[in-house]
CSV table of C-alpha atoms in Angstrom, one decimal:
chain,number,residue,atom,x,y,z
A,37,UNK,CA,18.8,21.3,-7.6
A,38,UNK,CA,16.9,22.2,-4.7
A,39,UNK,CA,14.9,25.7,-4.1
A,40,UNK,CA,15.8,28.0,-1.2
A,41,UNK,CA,13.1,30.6,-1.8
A,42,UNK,CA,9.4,30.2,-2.3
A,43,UNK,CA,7.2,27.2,-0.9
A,44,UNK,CA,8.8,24.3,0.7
A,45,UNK,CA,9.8,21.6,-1.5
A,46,UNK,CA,8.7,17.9,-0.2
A,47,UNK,CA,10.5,14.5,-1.7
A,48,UNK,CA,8.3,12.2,-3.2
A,49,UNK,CA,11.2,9.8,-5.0
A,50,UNK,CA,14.5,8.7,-5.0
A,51,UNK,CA,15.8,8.0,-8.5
A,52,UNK,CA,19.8,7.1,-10.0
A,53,UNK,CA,20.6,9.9,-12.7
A,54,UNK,CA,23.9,8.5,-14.0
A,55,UNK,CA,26.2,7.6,-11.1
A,56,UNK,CA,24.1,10.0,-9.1
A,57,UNK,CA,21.7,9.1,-6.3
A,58,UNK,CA,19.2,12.1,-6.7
A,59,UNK,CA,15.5,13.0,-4.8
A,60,UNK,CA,12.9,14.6,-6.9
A,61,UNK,CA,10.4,17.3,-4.7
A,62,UNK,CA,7.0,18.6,-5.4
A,63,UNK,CA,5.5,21.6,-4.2
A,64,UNK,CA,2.6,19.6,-2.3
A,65,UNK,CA,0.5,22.3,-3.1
A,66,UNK,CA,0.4,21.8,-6.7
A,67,UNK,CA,-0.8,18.0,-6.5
A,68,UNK,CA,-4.2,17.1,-7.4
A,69,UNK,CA,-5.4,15.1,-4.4
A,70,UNK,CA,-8.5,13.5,-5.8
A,71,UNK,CA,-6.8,10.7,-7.6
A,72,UNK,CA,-6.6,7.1,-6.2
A,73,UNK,CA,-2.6,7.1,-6.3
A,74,UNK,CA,-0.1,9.3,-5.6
A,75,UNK,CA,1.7,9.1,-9.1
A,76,UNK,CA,-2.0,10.0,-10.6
A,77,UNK,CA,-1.7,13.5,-8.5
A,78,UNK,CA,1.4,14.9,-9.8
A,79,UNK,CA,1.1,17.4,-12.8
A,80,UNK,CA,1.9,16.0,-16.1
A,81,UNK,CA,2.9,19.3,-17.5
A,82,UNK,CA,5.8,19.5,-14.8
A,83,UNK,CA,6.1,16.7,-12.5
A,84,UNK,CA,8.8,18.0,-9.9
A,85,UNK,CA,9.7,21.5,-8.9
A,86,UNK,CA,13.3,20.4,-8.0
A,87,UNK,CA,15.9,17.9,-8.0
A,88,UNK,CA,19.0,17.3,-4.6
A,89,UNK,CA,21.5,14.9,-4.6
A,90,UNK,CA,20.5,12.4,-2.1
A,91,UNK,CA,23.6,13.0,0.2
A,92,UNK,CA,22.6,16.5,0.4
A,93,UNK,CA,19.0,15.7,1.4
A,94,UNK,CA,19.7,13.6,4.0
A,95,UNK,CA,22.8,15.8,5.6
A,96,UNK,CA,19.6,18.2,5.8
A,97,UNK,CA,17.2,16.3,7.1
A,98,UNK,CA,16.7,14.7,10.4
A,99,UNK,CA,14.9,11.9,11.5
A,100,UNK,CA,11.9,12.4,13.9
A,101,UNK,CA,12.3,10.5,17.3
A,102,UNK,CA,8.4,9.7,17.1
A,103,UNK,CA,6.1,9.3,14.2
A,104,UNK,CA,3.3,10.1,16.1
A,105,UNK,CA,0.3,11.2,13.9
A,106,UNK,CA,1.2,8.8,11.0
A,107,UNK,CA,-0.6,5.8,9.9
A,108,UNK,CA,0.5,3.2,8.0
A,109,UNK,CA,-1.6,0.5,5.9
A,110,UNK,CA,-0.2,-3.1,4.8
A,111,UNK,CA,-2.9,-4.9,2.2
A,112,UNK,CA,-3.2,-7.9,0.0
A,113,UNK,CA,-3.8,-7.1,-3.6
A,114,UNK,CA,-7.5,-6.3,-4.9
A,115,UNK,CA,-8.7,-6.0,-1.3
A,116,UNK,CA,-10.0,-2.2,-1.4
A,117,UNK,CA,-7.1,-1.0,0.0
A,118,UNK,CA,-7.8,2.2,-2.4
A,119,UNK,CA,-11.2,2.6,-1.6
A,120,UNK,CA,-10.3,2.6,1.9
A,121,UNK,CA,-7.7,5.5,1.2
A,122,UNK,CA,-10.0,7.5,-0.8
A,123,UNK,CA,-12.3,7.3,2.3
A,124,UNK,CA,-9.4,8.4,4.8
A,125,UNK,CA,-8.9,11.1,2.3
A,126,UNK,CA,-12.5,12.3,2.5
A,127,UNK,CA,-12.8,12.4,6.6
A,128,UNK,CA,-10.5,15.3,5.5
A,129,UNK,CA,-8.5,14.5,8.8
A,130,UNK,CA,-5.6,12.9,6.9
A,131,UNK,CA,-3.3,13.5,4.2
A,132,UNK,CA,-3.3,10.4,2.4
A,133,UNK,CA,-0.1,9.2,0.1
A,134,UNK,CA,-0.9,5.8,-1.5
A,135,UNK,CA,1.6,4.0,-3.0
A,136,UNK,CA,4.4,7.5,-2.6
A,137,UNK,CA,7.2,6.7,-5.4
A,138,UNK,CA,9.6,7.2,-2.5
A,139,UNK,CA,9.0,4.1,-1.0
A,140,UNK,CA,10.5,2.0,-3.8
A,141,UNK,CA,13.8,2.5,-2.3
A,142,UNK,CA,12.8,0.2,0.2
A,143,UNK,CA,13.0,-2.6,-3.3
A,144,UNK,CA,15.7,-1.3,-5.3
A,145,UNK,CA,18.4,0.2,-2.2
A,146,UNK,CA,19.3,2.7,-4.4
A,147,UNK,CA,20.4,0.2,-7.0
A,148,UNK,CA,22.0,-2.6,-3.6
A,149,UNK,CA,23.2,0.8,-2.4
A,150,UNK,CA,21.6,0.8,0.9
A,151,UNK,CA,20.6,-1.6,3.5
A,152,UNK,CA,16.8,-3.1,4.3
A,153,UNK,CA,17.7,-0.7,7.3
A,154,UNK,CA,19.2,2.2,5.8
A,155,UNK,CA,16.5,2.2,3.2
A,156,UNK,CA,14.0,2.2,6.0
A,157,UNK,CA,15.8,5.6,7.7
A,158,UNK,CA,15.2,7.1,4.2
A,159,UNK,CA,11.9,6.5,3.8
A,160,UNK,CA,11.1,7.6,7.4
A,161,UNK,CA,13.1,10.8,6.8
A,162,UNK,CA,10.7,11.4,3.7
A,163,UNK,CA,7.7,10.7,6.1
A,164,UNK,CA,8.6,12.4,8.5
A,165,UNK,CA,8.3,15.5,6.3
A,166,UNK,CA,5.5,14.6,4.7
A,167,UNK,CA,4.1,14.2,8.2
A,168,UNK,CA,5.5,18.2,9.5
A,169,UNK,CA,3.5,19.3,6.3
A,170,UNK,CA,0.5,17.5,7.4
A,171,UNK,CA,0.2,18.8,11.0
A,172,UNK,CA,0.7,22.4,10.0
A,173,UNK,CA,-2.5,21.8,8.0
A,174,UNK,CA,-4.3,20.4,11.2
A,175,UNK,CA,-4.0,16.7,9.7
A,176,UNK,CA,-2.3,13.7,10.4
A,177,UNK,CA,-0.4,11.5,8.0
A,178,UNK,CA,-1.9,8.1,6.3
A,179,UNK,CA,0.5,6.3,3.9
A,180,UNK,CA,-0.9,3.1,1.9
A,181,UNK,CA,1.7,1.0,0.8
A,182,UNK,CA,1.9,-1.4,-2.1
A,183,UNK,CA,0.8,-5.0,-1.9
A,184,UNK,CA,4.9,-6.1,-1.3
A,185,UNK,CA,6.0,-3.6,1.4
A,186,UNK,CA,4.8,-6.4,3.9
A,187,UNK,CA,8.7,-7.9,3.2
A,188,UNK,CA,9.4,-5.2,5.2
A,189,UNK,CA,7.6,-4.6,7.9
A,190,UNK,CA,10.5,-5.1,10.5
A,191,UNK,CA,12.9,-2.5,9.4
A,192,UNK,CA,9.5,-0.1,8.6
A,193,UNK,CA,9.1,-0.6,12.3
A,194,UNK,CA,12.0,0.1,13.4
A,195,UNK,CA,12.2,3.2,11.3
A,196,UNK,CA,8.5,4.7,12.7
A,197,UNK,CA,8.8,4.7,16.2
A,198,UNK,CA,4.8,5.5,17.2
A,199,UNK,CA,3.5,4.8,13.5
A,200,UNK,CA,0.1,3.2,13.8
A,201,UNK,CA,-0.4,0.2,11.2
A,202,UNK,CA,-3.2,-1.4,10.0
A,203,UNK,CA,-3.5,-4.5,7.6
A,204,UNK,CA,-6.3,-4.7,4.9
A,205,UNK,CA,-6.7,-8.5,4.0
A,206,UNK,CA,-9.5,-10.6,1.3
A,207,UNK,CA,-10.4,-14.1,1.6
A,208,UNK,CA,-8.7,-14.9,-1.7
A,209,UNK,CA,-11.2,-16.1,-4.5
A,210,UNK,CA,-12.1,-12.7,-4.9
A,211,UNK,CA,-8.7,-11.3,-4.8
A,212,UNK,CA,-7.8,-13.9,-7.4
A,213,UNK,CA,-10.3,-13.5,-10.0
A,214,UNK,CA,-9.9,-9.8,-9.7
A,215,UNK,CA,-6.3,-9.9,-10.6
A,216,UNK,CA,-7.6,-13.2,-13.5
A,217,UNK,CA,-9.4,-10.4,-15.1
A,218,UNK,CA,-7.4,-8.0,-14.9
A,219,UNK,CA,-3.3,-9.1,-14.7
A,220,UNK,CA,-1.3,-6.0,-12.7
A,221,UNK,CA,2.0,-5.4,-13.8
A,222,UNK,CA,4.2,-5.9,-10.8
A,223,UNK,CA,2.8,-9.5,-11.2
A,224,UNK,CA,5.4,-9.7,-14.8
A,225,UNK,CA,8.3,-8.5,-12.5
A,226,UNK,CA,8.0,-10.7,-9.9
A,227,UNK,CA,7.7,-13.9,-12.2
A,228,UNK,CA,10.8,-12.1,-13.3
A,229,UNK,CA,12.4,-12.0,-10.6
A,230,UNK,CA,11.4,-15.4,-8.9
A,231,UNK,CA,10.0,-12.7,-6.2
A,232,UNK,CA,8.2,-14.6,-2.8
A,233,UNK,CA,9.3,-18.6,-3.2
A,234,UNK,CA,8.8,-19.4,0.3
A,235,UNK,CA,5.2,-21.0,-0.5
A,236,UNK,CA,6.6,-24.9,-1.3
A,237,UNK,CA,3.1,-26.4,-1.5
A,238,UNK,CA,2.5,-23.9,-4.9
A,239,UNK,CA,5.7,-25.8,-6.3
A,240,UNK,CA,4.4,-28.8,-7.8
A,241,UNK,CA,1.0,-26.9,-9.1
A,242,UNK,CA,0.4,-27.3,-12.8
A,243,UNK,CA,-1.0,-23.5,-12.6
A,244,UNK,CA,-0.4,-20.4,-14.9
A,245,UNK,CA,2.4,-18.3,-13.8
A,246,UNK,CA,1.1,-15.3,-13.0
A,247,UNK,CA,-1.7,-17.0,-10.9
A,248,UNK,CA,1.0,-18.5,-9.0
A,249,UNK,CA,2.8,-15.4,-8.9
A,250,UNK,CA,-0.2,-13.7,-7.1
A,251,UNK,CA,-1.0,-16.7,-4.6
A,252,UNK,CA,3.1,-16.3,-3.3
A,253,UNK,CA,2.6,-12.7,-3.0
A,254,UNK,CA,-0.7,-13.1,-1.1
A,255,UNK,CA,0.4,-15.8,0.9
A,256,UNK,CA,3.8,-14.2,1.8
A,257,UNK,CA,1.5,-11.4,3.3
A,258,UNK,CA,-0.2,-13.0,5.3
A,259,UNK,CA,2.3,-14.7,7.0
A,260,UNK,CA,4.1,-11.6,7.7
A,261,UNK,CA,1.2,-10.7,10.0
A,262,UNK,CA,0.4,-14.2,11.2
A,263,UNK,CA,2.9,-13.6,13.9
A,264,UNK,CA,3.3,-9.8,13.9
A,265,UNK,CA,3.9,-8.6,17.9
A,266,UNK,CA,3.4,-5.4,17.4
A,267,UNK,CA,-0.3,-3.4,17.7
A,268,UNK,CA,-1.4,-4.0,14.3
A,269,UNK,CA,-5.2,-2.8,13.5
A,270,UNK,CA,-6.7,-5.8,11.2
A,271,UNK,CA,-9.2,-5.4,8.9
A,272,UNK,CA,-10.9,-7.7,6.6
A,273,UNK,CA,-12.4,-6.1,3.3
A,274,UNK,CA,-16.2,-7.4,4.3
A,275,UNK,CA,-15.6,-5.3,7.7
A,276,UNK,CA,-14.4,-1.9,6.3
A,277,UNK,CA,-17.7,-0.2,6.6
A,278,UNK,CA,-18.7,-1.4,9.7
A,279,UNK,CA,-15.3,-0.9,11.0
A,280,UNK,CA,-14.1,2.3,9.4
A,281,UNK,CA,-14.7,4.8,12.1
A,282,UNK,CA,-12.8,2.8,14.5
A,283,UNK,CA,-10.3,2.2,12.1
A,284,UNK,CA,-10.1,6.2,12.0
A,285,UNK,CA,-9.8,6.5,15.7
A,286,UNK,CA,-7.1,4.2,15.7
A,287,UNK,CA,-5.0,6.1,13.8
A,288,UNK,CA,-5.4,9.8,15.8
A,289,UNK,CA,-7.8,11.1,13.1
A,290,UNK,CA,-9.9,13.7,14.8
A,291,UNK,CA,-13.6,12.5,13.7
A,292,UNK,CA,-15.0,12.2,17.6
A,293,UNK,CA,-16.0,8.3,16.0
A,294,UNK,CA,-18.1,9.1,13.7
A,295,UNK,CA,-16.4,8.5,10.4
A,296,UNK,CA,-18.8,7.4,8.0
A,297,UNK,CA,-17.9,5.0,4.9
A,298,UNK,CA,-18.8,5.6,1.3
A,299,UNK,CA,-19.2,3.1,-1.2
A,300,UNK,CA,-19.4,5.3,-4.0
A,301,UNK,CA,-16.4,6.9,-3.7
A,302,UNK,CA,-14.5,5.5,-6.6
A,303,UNK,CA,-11.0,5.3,-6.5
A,304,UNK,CA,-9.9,6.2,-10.3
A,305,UNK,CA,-12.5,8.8,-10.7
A,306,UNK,CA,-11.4,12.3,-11.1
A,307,UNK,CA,-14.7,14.2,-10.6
A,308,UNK,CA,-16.3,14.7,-7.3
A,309,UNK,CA,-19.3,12.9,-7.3
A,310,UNK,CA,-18.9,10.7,-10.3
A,311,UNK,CA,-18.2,7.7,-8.5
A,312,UNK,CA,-20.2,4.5,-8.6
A,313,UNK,CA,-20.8,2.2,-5.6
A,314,UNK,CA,-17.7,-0.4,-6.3
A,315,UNK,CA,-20.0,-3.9,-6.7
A,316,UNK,CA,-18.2,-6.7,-5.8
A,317,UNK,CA,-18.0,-9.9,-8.6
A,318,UNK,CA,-21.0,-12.2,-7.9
A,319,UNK,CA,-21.1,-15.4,-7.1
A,320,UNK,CA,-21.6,-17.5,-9.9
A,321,UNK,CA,-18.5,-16.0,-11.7
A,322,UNK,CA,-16.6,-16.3,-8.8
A,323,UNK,CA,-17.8,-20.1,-8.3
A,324,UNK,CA,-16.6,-20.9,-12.0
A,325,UNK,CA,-13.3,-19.9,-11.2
A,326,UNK,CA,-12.7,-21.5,-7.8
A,327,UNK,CA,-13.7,-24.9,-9.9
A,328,UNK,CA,-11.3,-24.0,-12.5
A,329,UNK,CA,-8.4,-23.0,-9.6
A,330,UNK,CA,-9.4,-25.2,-7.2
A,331,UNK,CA,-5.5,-26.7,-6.5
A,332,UNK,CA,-4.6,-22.9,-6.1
A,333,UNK,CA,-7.5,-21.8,-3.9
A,334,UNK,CA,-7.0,-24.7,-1.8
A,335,UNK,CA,-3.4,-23.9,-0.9
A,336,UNK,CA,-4.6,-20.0,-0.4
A,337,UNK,CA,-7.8,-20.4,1.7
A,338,UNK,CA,-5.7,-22.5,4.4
A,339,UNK,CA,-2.6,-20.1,4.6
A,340,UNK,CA,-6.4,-17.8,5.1
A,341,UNK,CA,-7.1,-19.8,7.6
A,342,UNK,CA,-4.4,-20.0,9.2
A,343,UNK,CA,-4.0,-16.7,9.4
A,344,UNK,CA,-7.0,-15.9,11.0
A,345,UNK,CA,-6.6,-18.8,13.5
A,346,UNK,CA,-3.1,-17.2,14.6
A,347,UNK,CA,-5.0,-13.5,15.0
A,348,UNK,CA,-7.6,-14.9,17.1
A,349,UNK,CA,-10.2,-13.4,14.2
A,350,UNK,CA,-13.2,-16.3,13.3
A,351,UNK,CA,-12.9,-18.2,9.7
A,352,UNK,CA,-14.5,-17.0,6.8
A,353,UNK,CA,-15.8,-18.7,3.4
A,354,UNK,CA,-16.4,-18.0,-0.1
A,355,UNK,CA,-19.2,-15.4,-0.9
A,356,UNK,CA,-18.3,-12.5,1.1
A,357,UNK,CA,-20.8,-9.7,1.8
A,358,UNK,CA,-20.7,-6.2,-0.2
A,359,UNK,CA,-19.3,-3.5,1.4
């Protein structure tokens, strides 16, 4: 159950014990904050301090009128969207949760238990701490979501009245032959789960399934954005570096604009200084597998293009420069 003496307990997930609906909290002062993901940071000896029934919590808890001071970042897969938190992290202007457990609710609903919009309220509730804790420590509040959280954006919206958001996207050979080398789990679940199938020109595509799995998911993100109204900072992964410090700026982090971007920060390493400049796949590999994808490509580079058309941002082509 939940502490009423000592440190203040923050949430960090919402989990089904039984027939219970329960929130887990962590002293934020026992995570390790150089990892690349929020899971990575929580002790392994003890990973929660305390567990509340979720109707408690939120009888408790409030939800801000403005989310001032918190940022929020939208990404296609394998685009450095955890480089780019690991250099939020270091301006250290910003406390930066990427990929926070809590935000699965937004998937699951408490197993169907909650609406898009109710699920939405929850997770601003959990922000909205987070972001309390943040400001007493003279920082704002930067959460990086997972590559799916684009599905949604409206009711995230809704929920973070003042939120600043930002969207990290690839040209997509790169961000397919990334995930061609290496497969990512959540690719499985959405085969699984027939997850993104509003892409019909992938239909007829003699293709392997987690490929197409990965060009649905891409493409289903950037149409979200194509037509997003609201003030949405947009980034593409060959501009982070020159665009970092403004990307800083834009979301209230106090660095008077001159943020500076490190390549060498790497985002799985645990040791300050360890890191190696991330190096991006080079071009004849990435040439071999646009020949051998070249039905799938097509079909993702024009949703690309596309894109870019409808945010007024100029085309790009294969062979993008390191950052």
């Amino acid at each position: 159950m939940a502490r009423t003496d000592g440190p203040a307990l923050l949430p960090y997930a919402f989990r089904t014990v039984g027939a219970h609906r329960m929130v887990s909290l962590i002293d934020p002062a026992r995570l390790d904050w150089r990892p690349g993901f929020f899971v990575r940071s929580l002790p392994e000896s003890q990973p929660l301090d305390a567990i509340e029934p979720f109707e408690n919590w939120r009888a408790r808890t409030a939800v801000p009128a403005d989310f001032s001071h918190v940022g929020g970042i939208y990404h296609v897969s394998r685009c450095g969207s955890t480089l780019l938190a690991q250099n939020l992290k270091a301006t250290g202007k910003a406390v930066v949760l990427s990929e926070p457990p809590f935000m699965r609710v937004l998937r699951t609903g408490f197993d169907d238990t909650l609406s898009p919009d109710e699920a939405a309220e929850a997770g601003a509730r959990v922000i909205g701490q987070w972001r309390d804790w943040a400001m007493a420590q003279g920082k704002a509040l930067v959460v990086k979501f997972n590559s799916q959280t684009h599905q949604w954006r409206e009711p995230i919206a809704a929920a973070l009245p003042g939120a600043r958001f930002a969207f990290l996207h690839r040209e997509p050979t790169p961000v397919f032959e990334s995930i061609h080398r290496g497969p990512p789990q959540y690719l499985q679940r959405d085969i699984a789960q027939a997850r993104h199938d509003g892409v019909s020109e992938l239909d007829s595509l003699d293709e392997d399934p987690l490929m197409l799995a990965a060009a649905r998911r891409y493409c289903a993100a950037l149409d979200a954005f194509a037509d997003a109204d609201e003030d949405v900072f947009e980034v593409a992964y060959p501009d982070l570096a020159g665009r970092f410090a403004a990307l800083c700026e834009y979301f209230g982090l106090a660095t008077g604009g001159t943020a500076e971007w490190d390549p060498a920060i790497d985002a799985k390493a645990l040791e300050p200084g360890s890191g190696k400049p991330y190096r991006p796949v080079g071009d004849e590999r990435l040439s071999r597998f646009a020949t051998d994808h070249e039905e799938l490509l097509a079909v993702a580079e024009a949703r690309y293009r596309s894109f870019l058309d409808a945010r007024g941002a100029p085309g790009r082509t294969r062979g993008e420069a390191a950052t």
